[in-house]
Every structure is written in C-alpha cells, then in structure tokens.
Coordinates of C-alpha atoms in Angstrom, one line a residue:
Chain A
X1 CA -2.3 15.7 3.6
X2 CA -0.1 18.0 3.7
X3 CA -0.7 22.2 4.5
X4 CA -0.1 22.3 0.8
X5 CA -2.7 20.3 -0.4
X6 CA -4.8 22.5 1.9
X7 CA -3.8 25.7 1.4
X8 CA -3.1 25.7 -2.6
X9 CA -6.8 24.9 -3.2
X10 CA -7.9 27.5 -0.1
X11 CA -6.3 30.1 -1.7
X12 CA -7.4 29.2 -5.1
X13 CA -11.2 29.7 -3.3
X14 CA -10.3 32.9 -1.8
X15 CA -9.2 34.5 -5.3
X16 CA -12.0 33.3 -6.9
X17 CA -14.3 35.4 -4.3
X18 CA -12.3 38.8 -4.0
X19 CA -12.3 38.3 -8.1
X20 CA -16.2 37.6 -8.0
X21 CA -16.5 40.7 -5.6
X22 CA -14.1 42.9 -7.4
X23 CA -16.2 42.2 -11.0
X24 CA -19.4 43.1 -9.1
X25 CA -17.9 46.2 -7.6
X26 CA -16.4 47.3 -11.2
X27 CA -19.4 46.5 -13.4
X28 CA -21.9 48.4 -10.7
X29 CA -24.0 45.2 -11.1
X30 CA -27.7 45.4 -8.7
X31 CA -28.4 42.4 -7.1
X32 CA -30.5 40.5 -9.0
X33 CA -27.7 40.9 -12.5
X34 CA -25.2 39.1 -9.8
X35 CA -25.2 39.2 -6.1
X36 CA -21.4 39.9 -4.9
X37 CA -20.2 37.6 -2.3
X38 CA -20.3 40.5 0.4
X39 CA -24.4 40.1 0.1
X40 CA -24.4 36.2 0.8
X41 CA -23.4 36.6 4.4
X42 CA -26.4 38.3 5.6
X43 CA -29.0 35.8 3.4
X44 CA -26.8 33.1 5.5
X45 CA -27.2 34.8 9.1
X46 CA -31.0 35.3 8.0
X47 CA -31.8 31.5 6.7
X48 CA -29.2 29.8 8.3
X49 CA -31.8 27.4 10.0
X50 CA -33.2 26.8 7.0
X51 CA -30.2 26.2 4.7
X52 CA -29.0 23.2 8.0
X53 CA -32.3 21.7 7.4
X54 CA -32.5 21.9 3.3
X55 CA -29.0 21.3 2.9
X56 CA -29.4 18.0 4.8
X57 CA -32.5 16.9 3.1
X58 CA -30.6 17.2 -0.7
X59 CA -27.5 15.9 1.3
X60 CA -28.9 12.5 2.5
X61 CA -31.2 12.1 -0.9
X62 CA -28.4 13.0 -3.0
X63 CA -26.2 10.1 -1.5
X64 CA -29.4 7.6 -1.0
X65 CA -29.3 8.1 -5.2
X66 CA -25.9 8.0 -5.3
X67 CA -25.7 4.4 -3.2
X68 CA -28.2 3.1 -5.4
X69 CA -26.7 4.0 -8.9
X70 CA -23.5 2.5 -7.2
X71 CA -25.0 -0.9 -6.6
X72 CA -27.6 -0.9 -9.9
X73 CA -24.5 0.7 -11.7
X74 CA -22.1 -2.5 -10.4
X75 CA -24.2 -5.6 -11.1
X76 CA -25.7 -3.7 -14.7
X77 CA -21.9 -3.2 -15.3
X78 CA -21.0 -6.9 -14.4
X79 CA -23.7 -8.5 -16.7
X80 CA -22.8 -6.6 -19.3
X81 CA -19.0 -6.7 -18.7
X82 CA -19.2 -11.0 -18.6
X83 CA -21.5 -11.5 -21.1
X84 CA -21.0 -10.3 -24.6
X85 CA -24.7 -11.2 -25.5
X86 CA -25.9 -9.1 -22.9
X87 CA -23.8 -6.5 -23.6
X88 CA -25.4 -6.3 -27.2
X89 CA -28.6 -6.6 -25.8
X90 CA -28.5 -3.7 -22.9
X91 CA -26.3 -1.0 -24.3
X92 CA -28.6 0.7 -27.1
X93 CA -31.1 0.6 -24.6
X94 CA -28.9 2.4 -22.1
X95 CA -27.8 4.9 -24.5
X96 CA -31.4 5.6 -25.3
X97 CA -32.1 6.2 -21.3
X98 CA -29.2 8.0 -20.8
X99 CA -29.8 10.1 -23.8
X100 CA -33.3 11.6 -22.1
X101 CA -32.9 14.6 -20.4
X102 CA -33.8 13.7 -16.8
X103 CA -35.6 17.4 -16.9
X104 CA -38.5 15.9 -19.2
X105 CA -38.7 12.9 -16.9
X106 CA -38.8 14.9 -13.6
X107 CA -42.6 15.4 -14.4
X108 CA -43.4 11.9 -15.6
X109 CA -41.5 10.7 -11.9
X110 CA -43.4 13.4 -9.8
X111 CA -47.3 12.7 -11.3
X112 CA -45.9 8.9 -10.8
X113 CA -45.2 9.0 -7.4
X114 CA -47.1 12.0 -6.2
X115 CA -46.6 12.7 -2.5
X116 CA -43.6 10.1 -2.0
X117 CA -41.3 13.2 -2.0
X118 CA -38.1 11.3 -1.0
X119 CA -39.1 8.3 -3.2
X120 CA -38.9 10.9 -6.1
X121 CA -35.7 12.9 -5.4
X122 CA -33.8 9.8 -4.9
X123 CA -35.3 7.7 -7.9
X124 CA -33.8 11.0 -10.6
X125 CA -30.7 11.3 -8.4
X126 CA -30.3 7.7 -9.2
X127 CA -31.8 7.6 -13.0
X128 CA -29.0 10.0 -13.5
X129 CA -26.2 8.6 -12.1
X130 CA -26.1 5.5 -12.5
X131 CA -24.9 5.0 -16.1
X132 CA -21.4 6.1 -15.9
X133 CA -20.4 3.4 -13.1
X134 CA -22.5 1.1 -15.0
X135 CA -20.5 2.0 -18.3
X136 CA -16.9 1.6 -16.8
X137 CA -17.2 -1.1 -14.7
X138 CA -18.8 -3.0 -18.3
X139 CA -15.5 -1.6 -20.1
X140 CA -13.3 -2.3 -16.8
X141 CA -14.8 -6.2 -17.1
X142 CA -14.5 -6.9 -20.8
X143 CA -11.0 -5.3 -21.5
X144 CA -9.8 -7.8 -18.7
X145 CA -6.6 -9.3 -20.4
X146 CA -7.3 -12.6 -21.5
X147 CA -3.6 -13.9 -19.7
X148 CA -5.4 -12.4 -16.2
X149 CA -7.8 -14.8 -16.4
X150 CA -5.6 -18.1 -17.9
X151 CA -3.0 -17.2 -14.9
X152 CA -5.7 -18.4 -12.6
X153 CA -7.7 -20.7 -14.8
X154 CA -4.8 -22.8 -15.6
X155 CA -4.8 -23.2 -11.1
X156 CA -8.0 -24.5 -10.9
X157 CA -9.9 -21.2 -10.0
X158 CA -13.7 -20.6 -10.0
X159 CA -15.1 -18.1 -12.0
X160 CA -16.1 -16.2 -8.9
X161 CA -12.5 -16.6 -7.5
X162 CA -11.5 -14.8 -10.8
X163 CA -13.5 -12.2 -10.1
X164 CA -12.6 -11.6 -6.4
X165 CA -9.1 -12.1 -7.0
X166 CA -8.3 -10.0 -10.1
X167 CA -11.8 -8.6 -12.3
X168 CA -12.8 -6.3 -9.0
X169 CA -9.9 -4.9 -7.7
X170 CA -8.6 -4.3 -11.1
X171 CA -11.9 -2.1 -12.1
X172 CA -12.0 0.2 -9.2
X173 CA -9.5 2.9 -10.5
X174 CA -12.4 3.3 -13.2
X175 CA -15.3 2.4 -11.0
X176 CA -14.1 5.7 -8.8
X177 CA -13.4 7.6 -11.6
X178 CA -16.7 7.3 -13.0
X179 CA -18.0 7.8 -9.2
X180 CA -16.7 11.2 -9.5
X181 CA -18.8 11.9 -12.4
X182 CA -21.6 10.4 -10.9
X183 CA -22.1 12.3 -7.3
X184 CA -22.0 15.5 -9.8
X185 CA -24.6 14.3 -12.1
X186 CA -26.4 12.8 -8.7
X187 CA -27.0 16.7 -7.5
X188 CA -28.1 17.5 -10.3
X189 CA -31.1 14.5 -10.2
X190 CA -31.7 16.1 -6.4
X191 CA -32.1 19.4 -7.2
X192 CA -34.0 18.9 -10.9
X193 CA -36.7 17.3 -8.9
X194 CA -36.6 20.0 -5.7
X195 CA -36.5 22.7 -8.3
X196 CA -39.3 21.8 -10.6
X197 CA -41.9 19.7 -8.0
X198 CA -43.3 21.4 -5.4
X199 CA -42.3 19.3 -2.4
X200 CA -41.0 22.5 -0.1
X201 CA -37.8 20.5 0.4
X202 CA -34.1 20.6 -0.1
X203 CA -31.9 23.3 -1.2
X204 CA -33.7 23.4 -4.2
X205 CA -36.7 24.4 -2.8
X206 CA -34.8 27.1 -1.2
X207 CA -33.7 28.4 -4.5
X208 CA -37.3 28.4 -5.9
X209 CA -38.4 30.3 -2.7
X210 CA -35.6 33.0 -3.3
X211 CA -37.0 33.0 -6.8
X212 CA -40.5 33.3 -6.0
X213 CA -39.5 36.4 -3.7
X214 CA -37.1 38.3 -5.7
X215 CA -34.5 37.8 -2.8
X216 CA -32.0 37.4 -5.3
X217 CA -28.6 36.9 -2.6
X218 CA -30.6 34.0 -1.5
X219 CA -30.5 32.4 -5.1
X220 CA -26.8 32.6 -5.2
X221 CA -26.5 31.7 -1.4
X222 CA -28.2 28.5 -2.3
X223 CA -25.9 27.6 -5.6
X224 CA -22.4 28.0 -3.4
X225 CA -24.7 25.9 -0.9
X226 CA -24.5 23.2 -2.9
X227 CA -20.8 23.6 -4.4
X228 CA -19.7 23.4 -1.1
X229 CA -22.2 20.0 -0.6
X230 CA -20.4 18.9 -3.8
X231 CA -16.9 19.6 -2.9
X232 CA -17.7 17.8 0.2
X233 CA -18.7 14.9 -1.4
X234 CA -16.5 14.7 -4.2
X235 CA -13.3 14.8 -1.7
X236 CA -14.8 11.5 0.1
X237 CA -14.9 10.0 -3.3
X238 CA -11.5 11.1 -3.4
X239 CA -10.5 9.7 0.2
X240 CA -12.1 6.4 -0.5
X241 CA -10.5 6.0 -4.3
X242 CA -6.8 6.7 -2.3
X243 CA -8.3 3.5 0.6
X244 CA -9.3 1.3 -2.2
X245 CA -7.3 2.1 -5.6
X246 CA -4.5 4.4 -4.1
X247 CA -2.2 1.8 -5.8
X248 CA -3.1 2.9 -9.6
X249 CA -1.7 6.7 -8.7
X250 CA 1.5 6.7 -10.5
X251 CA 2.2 10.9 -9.1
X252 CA 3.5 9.3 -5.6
Chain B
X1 CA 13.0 -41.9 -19.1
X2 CA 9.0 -42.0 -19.1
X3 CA 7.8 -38.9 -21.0
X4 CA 5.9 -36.7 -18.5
X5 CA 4.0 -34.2 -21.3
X6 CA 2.8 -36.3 -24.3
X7 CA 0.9 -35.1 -27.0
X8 CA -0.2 -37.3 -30.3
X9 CA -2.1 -36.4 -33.6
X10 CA -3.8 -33.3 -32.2
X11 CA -6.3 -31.5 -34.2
X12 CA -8.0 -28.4 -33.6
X13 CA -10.1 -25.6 -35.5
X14 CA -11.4 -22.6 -33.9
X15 CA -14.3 -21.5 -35.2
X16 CA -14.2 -17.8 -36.3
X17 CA -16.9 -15.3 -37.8
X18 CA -15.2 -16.0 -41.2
X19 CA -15.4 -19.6 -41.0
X20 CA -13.5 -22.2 -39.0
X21 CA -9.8 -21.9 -38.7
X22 CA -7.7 -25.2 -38.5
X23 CA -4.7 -24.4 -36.2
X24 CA -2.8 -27.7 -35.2
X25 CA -3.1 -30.7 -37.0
X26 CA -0.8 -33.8 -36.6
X27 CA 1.0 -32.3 -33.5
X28 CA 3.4 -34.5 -32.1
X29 CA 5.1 -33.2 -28.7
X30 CA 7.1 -35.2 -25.7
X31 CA 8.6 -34.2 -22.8
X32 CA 10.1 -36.6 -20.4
X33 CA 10.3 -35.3 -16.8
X34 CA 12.9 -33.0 -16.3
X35 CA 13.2 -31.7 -19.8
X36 CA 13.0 -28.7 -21.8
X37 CA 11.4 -28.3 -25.1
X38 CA 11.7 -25.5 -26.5
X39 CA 8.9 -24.5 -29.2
X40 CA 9.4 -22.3 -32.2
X41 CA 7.6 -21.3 -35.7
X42 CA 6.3 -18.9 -37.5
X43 CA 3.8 -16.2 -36.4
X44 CA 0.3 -17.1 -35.7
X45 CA 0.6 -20.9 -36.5
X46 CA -0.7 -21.7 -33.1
X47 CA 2.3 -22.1 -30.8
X48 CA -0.1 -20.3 -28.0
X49 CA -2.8 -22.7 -28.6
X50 CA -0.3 -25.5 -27.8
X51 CA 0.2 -23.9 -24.3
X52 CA -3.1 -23.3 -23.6
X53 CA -3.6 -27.2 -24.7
X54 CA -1.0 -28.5 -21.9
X55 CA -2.5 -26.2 -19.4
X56 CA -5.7 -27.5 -20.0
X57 CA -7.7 -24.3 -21.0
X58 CA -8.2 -26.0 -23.9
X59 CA -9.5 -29.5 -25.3
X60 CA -8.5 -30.5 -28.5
X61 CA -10.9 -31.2 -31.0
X62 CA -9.3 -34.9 -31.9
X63 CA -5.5 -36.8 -30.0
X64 CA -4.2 -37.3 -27.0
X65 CA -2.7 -34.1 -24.5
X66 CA -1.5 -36.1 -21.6
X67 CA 0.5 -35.6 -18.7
X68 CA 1.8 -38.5 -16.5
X69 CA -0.3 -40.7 -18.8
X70 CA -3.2 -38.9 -17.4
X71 CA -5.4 -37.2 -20.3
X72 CA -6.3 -33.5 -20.0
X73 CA -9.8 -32.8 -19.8
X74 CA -9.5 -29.5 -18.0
X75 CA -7.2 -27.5 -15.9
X76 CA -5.0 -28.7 -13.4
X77 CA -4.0 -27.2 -10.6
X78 CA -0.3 -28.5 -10.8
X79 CA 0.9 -25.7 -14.0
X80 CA 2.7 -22.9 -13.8
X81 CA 2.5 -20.2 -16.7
X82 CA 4.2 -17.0 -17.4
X83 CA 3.2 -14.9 -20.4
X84 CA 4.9 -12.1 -22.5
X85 CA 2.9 -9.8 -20.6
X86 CA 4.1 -10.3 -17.0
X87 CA 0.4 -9.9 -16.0
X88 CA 1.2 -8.9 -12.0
X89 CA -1.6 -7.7 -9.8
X90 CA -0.4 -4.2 -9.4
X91 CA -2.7 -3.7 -6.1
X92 CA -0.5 -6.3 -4.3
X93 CA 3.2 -6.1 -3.5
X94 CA 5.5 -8.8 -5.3
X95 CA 5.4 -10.8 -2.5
X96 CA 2.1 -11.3 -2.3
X97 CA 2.1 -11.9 -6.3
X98 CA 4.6 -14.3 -5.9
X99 CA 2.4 -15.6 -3.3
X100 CA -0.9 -15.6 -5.2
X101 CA -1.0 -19.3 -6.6
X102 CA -0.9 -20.5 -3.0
X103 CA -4.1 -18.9 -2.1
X104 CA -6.3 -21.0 -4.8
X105 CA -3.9 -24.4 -5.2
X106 CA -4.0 -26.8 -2.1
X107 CA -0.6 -26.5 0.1
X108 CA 0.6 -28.2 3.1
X109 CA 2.7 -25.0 3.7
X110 CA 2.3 -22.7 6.6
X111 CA 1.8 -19.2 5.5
X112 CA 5.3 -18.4 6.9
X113 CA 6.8 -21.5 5.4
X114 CA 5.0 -19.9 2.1
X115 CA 6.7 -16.5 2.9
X116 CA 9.9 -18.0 3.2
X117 CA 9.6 -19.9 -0.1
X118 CA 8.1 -16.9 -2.1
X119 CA 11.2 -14.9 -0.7
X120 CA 14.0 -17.5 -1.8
X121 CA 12.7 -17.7 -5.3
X122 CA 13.0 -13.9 -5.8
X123 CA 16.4 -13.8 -4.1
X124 CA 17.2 -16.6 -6.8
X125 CA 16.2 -14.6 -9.9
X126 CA 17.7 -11.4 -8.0
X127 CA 15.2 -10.2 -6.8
X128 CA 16.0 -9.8 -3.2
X129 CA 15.2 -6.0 -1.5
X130 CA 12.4 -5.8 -4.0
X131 CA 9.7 -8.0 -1.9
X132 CA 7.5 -5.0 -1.1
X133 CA 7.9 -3.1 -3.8
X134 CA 4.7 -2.6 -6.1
X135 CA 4.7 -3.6 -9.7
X136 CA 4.8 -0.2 -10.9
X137 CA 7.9 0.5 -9.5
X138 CA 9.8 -2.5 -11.3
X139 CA 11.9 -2.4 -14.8
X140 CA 10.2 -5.3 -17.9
X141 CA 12.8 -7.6 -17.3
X142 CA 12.3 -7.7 -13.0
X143 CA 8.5 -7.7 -13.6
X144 CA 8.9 -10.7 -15.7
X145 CA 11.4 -12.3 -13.1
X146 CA 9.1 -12.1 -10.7
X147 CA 6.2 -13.5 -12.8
X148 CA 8.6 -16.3 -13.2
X149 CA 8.8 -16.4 -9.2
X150 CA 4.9 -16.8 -9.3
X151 CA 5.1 -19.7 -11.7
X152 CA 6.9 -21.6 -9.6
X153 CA 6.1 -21.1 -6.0
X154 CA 3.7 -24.0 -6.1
X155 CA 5.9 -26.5 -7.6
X156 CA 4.1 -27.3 -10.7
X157 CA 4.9 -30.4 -12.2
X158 CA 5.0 -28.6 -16.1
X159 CA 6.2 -25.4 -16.2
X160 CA 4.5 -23.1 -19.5
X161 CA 6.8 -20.1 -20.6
X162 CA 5.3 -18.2 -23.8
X163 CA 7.2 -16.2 -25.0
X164 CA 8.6 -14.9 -22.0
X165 CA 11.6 -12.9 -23.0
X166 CA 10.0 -11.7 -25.5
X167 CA 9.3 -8.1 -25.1
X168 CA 12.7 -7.0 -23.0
X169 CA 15.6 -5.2 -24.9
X170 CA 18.4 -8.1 -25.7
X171 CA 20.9 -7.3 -22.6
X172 CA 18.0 -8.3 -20.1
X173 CA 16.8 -11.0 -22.2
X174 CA 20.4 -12.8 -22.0
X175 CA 20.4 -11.8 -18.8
X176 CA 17.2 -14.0 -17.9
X177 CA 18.2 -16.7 -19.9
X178 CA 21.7 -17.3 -17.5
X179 CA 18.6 -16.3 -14.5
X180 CA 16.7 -19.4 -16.0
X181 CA 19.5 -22.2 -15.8
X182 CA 20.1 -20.7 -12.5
X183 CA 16.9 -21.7 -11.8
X184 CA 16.4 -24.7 -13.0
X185 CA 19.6 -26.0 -11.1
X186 CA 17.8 -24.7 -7.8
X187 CA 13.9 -25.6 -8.7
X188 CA 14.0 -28.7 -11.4
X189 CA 11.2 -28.1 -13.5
X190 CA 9.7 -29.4 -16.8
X191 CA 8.9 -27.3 -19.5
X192 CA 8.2 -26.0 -22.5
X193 CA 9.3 -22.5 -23.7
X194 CA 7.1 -21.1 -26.7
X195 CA 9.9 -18.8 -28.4
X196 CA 11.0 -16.4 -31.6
X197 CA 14.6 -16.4 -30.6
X198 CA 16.1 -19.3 -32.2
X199 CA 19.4 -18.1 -29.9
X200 CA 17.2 -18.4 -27.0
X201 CA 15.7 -21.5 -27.9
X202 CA 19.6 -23.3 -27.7
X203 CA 20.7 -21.8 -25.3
X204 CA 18.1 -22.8 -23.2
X205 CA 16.3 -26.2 -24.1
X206 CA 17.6 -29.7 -24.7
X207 CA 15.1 -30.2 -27.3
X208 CA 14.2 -27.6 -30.3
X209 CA 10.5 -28.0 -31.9
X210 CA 9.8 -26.5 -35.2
X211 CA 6.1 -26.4 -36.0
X212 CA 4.8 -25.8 -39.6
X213 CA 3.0 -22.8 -40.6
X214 CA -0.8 -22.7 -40.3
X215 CA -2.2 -25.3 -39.4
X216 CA 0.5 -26.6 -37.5
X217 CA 2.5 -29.8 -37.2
X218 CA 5.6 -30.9 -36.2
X219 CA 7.6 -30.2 -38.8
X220 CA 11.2 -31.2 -37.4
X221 CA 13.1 -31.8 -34.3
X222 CA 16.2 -30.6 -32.9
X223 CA 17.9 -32.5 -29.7
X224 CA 20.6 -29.8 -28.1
X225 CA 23.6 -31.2 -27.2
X226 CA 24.2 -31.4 -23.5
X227 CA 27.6 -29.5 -22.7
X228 CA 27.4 -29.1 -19.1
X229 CA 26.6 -25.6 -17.8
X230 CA 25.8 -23.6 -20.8
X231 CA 27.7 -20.0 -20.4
X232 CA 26.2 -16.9 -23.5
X233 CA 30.2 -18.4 -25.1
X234 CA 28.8 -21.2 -26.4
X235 CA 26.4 -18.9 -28.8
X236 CA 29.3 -17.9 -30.2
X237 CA 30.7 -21.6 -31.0
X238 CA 30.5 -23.3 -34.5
X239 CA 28.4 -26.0 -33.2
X240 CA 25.6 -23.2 -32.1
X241 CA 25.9 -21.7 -35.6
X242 CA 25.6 -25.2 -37.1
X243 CA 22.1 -25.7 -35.2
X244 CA 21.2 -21.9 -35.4
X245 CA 21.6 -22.5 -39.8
X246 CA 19.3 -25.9 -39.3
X247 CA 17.0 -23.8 -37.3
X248 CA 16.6 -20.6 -39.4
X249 CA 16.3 -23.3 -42.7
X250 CA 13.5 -25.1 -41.0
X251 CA 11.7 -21.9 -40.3
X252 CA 11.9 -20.7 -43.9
X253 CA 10.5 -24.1 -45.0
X254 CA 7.7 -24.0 -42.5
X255 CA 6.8 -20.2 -43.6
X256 CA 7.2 -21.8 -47.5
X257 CA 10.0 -19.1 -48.6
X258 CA 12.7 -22.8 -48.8
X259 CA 12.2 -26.2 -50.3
X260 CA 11.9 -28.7 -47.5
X261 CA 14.8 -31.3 -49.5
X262 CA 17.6 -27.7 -49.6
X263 CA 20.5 -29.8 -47.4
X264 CA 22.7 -27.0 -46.5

C-alpha cells in the first residue's frame, strides 16, 4: 500500500469529523438532536472497558455469522449453480426468506432459543447474510461458458476436476464481491438481535443502555464503534479478495 | 493412407422445448492422418455439433464417429480444441494455460521437460517474452495463439479448431493463418478447422467440406491442390478464385438461394 492509499481515505475521515463538528457548532444542536464529535471522547475515556468487551462480543459473533453464511452461502450456491432443477426449486423460496425483514424474526429467534445468547446473535447475523454469496456464486456457476467446460471435458476431466480447475477460481471475484455486501448486512443481524433482546451483550446492548439513560454521546459513541468494526472488516475482505481474485482487477 | 477420423451416416436430433431438432443427417467425413479438413456451411446447420462429435462430448444418435478405427463413446483424452472464444484461465499466466492439459492428461514429461515444451510452442506462434504475462494483458489474436499453444502441448492425435479466427480483425486473421502452417510444419497434427472464411478454408486445408443447411449432410467436397508452401499470393491466383466461385456456389445451394445443377 502505498501512503496514498492511506492518507487519501484518512483525510477523507478527518473532513468528515471537523464537518460533523462544524454543523453541530453552527446549528447550536444539544446533545441528544446530535452529539458533535468533541463529546465522544469523554463517553470513550468513561466506557472504554466496556466498549473492549462489547465491541469484541459483536466482533467475534458478527464473523461466527459471517463464516457460516460463507460456507451455507457456497454449497446453497453450488447446488443451485449445477443443477437447473434445483435452481427452480430453491430460488422462490429464497426470495421469500430473504424478502422477511430479519427485525420481525429477531423475536421468533429469541423466544426460540431463549438464553442461548450467542446461538441467537450468530444464527440472524447468518439468516441475513447468507443470501448474497449464495446468489452469486449460483450466477457465477451457471453463466460458466459452456467452451470452459468442453476445454476440459474433451481431456478426460472429472466433474470435480472441472470444478477445482476452472468453476471456483473463476467465481471468486463475485463470491468477494457479494462478501462485501454480506459482512455489512452480517452487523446488522448482530446488532438487530443485541438491540431488540435483552442479552446485556455486544455493542448493541451498549447502545440500548445509552438509550435507556438518556446519555445520548454514548449512543453516537457506539454507532462510530461499529463503523470502525465495519471498516475493519470490510478492508480484510478487501485484503483477502486482492490474495485470492487480485487477478480480475483490471486498474493495476 | 488409412483415414485416422472417420465418420459415416451420422444422425442426430437434439431435443428442444419446441420439439426435437434434427441437426446432422447422412454426414460423411474422413480424415487420413496428417490431413486437414476444413469444414464450412451455413450458420447454425450444426458444424459445432460435428466437433463436439469427434471430441467425443457427444454421441450420435445413429453411424459411426471413429478414430483409428476405434468408435467414440466418450471423450478421449488424446484432442485438442480451441474455440472462437479463446477461453484462457485469466488467474493463471500463459504459461501455465499453455500448461493446463498436462495437469489432467497422462504424460511421461517431467515438469521442466513440460516447461520447456509449453515455452517452444509460444515462441513458435510468436509468442516468446509473453510467458508470464496474464490473459488480460494480451491482444484477440495472441490470446487465441496461445489457446492454440494449449491445444497442442499434449500432442493430441486430432486437433479441433472451431472457428478460430473468427472473431480477430482480417490483418491478424491472415496473420494466424501463415502462424498455422508454421505450425503444422513444426508440430504435424491432424485436423479439422470448422470455418466461415471460404479464403481461410484454402488457404489452409487440403480438403474443403461443404455441409447442407439444417439438418446437415455432406453436400460436396473440395480436395485443395497441394502447391508446396502456401504464401497469402496464391489467394490472389486464378486457380484460388476458381475454387473460391465452386465454394461460394456450393454455399448458396446449401442455404437454397442456387439450383444445385447451375455449372458455372
């Protein structure tokens, strides 16, 4: 990496919190309209403890999720993406899951399972994830060109040789785009299910807490909290797309 | 000389959502070892499906596909094919596509032995410097010079070319076809070249196939002189335009715009 690709997007951050600061400032806004950036270092100093602990527990169940819609994702999106029949069969259905909003099933999940905290975060991190890697590694599958597959056929080559060889590696450019997505929507499952069951853990917790006590600088704490957990994220995404598919970037 | 592709009175019908589809029927093809057939006719009267016939992707419904005497029944591993679409691996290096037939046919050869065949093939078609370089960095016409490269690094007895010029701008395509002879000089193969270009189709093959329009047959052969070494002149002779006017009259019979008795 070079200092540009560090600094360009640094700077880009610090605008964005002199102009946050600056708006707060002008408008005269109280706390609890918007708390300025100025106000979220002292609910750090004050909770820091808290936000290492919380920020961990959404960390490791966001990515627990996120592993499990990768691997549920990949062999839904290989069944469907081999088999045509199957591909009939699944995808209404999927649509119809997908098509839920994961805030209605958040309560189903949590009477469910009640008292397997974990067990519940992870499952919605998963439920909601899952469906775009599913989706493009289907697409990535079927829109293999036919002459992909004779080039090997015509040698001799197993189907699973085919897929090894050429089906995989030529999916992952949309496997990680759709990965991108997906550790987004992944948060979102975490923190649905900290915000709206009452486990006491994770950064959403936090956030409820800050509600419950009016300390409104905590609430906004908490949210840049977990854009910084997604940024984190998303960038080793990023890393392991440039490992694994860096050859599909044309801009080098 | 003992014909090393045969095919005899094939028949086949695909069967579509709107009802079955005949696509070859009374297809007659021979190529004795060493030759070059070159196949042309109209669009969509199944010269594809003959391909995928020889290369054993495909089993005809009724006849014979055989090579060395041997009947088809399923893919062999000794069949080389490039495609219009040059269909690289852009993850691997041309090297390594060259490379990739290796890794799923039997060989006796060392990996470096490999290497070292992989890398004369390219330097034969030109391609020499360009080794590591990634698909994505190559023109249409090196792409599909290296695809060629791929065909061939296993040393396939039949050698399946559809329509592989066919997409590059007419500079590189003439320049492939003069790359081809090269080739065949260096690496003697035998095959069959599913073309458009009935310029192409002299220039290249000792035998000319016209098939019929849907469902196909063969409708009439063509045996191409043998001058020598062929040089892009001899497109320009009257002996070319003789066959080229032969050619272009058996196409228009075979898409039913000529009388099939019309002696020019």
């Amino acid at each position: 990496m070079t200092a540009r690709q560090v600094l360009v997007p640094l700077a880009a951050v610090v605008v964005f919190l002199i102009f946050w600061e600056a708006l707060v400032w002008v408008m005269g806004w109280p706390n609890f309209r918007m708390a300025s950036p100025s106000d979220l270092i002292p609910a750090y100093q004050k909770y820091w403890d808290l936000f290492l602990l919380m920020g961990w527990q959404t960390l490791w169940r966001t990515v627990a999720g996120l592993l499990l819609a990768v691997i549920f994702g990949t062999m839904l999106g290989m069944i469907m993406g081999f088999s045509r029949m199957m591909r009939d069969a699944l995808y209404p259905l999927l649509v119809g899951f997908n098509a839920v909003p994961k805030a209605t099933v958040v309560p189903i999940v949590a009477l469910m399972f009640v008292g397997w905290h974990d067990f519940n975060t992870v499952l919605i991190a998963f439920m909601i994830s899952f469906f775009p890697i599913a989706v493009s590694v289907s697409i990535g599958l079927s829109t293999l060109e036919p002459e992909y597959r004779d080039i090997l056929r015509s040698l001799g080559a197993s189907q699973s040789t085919i897929f090894w060889k050429i089906a995989l590696p030529k999916t992952l450019p949309e496997f990680f785009g759709a990965l991108k997505v997906s550790v987004t929507l992944a948060f979102i499952g975490t923190n649905l299910m900290e915000i709206v069951s009452p486990h006491g853990r994770g950064l959403g917790a936090l956030f409820d807490s800050g509600k419950t006590n009016s300390d409104y600088p905590l609430m906004f704490a908490v949210l840049i909290a977990l854009a910084f957990l997604g940024i984190v994220l998303y960038y080793i995404v990023v890393a392991l797309e440039k490992t694994f598919a860096g050859w599909a970037d044309r801009s080098v | 000389m003992e014909d090393l592709i045969h095919i005899s009175a094939v028949r086949h019908t695909f069967r579509t959502a709107s009802g079955p589809l005949p696509v070859l029927d009374g297809l007659e093809l021979s190529v004795p070892e060493g030759g070059f057939v070159a196949v042309v006719g109209p669009s969509g009267c199944g010269k594809s499906t003959l391909t995928r016939l020889v290369a054993g992707l495909l089993i005809p419904d009724e006849g014979d596909v055989s090579v060395h005497g041997a009947k088809i029944v399923g893919p062999r591993s000794n069949v080389g094919m490039a495609f219009q679409n040059p269909v690289l691996l852009e993850w691997r290096t041309i090297l390594q596509n060259v490379l990739l037939p290796l890794e799923i046919v039997p060989t006796k050869l060392t990996k470096a032995e490999a290497e070292a065949r992989a890398r004369k093939l390219l330097a034969l078609v030109g391609l020499d410097g360009f080794e590591d370089k990634r698909p994505s960095e190559l023109s249409g016409g090196m792409k599909q010079r290296a695809s060629l490269c791929r065909a061939l690094i296993h040393q396939p007895e039949v050698l399946i070319l559809d329509e592989p010029f066919g997409a590059l701008d007419a500079f590189t395509r003439e320049d492939l076809w003069q790359i081809m002879h090269r080739v065949k000089a260096e690496e003697p193969f035998t095959g069959i070249l599913i073309t458009h270009d009935l310029r192409e189709s002299i220039f290249l093959a000792d035998q000319v196939v016209v098939l019929s329009g849907r469902p196909a047959k063969t409708q009439f052969v063509l045996d191409v002189p043998d001058v020598g070494v062929r040089t892009l002149d001899h497109l320009y002779s009257p002996e070319a335009a003789e066959m080229l006017n032969i050619l272009r009259h058996q196409i228009e019979v075979a898409q039913g715009r000529a009388p099939a008795q019309v002696t020019s």
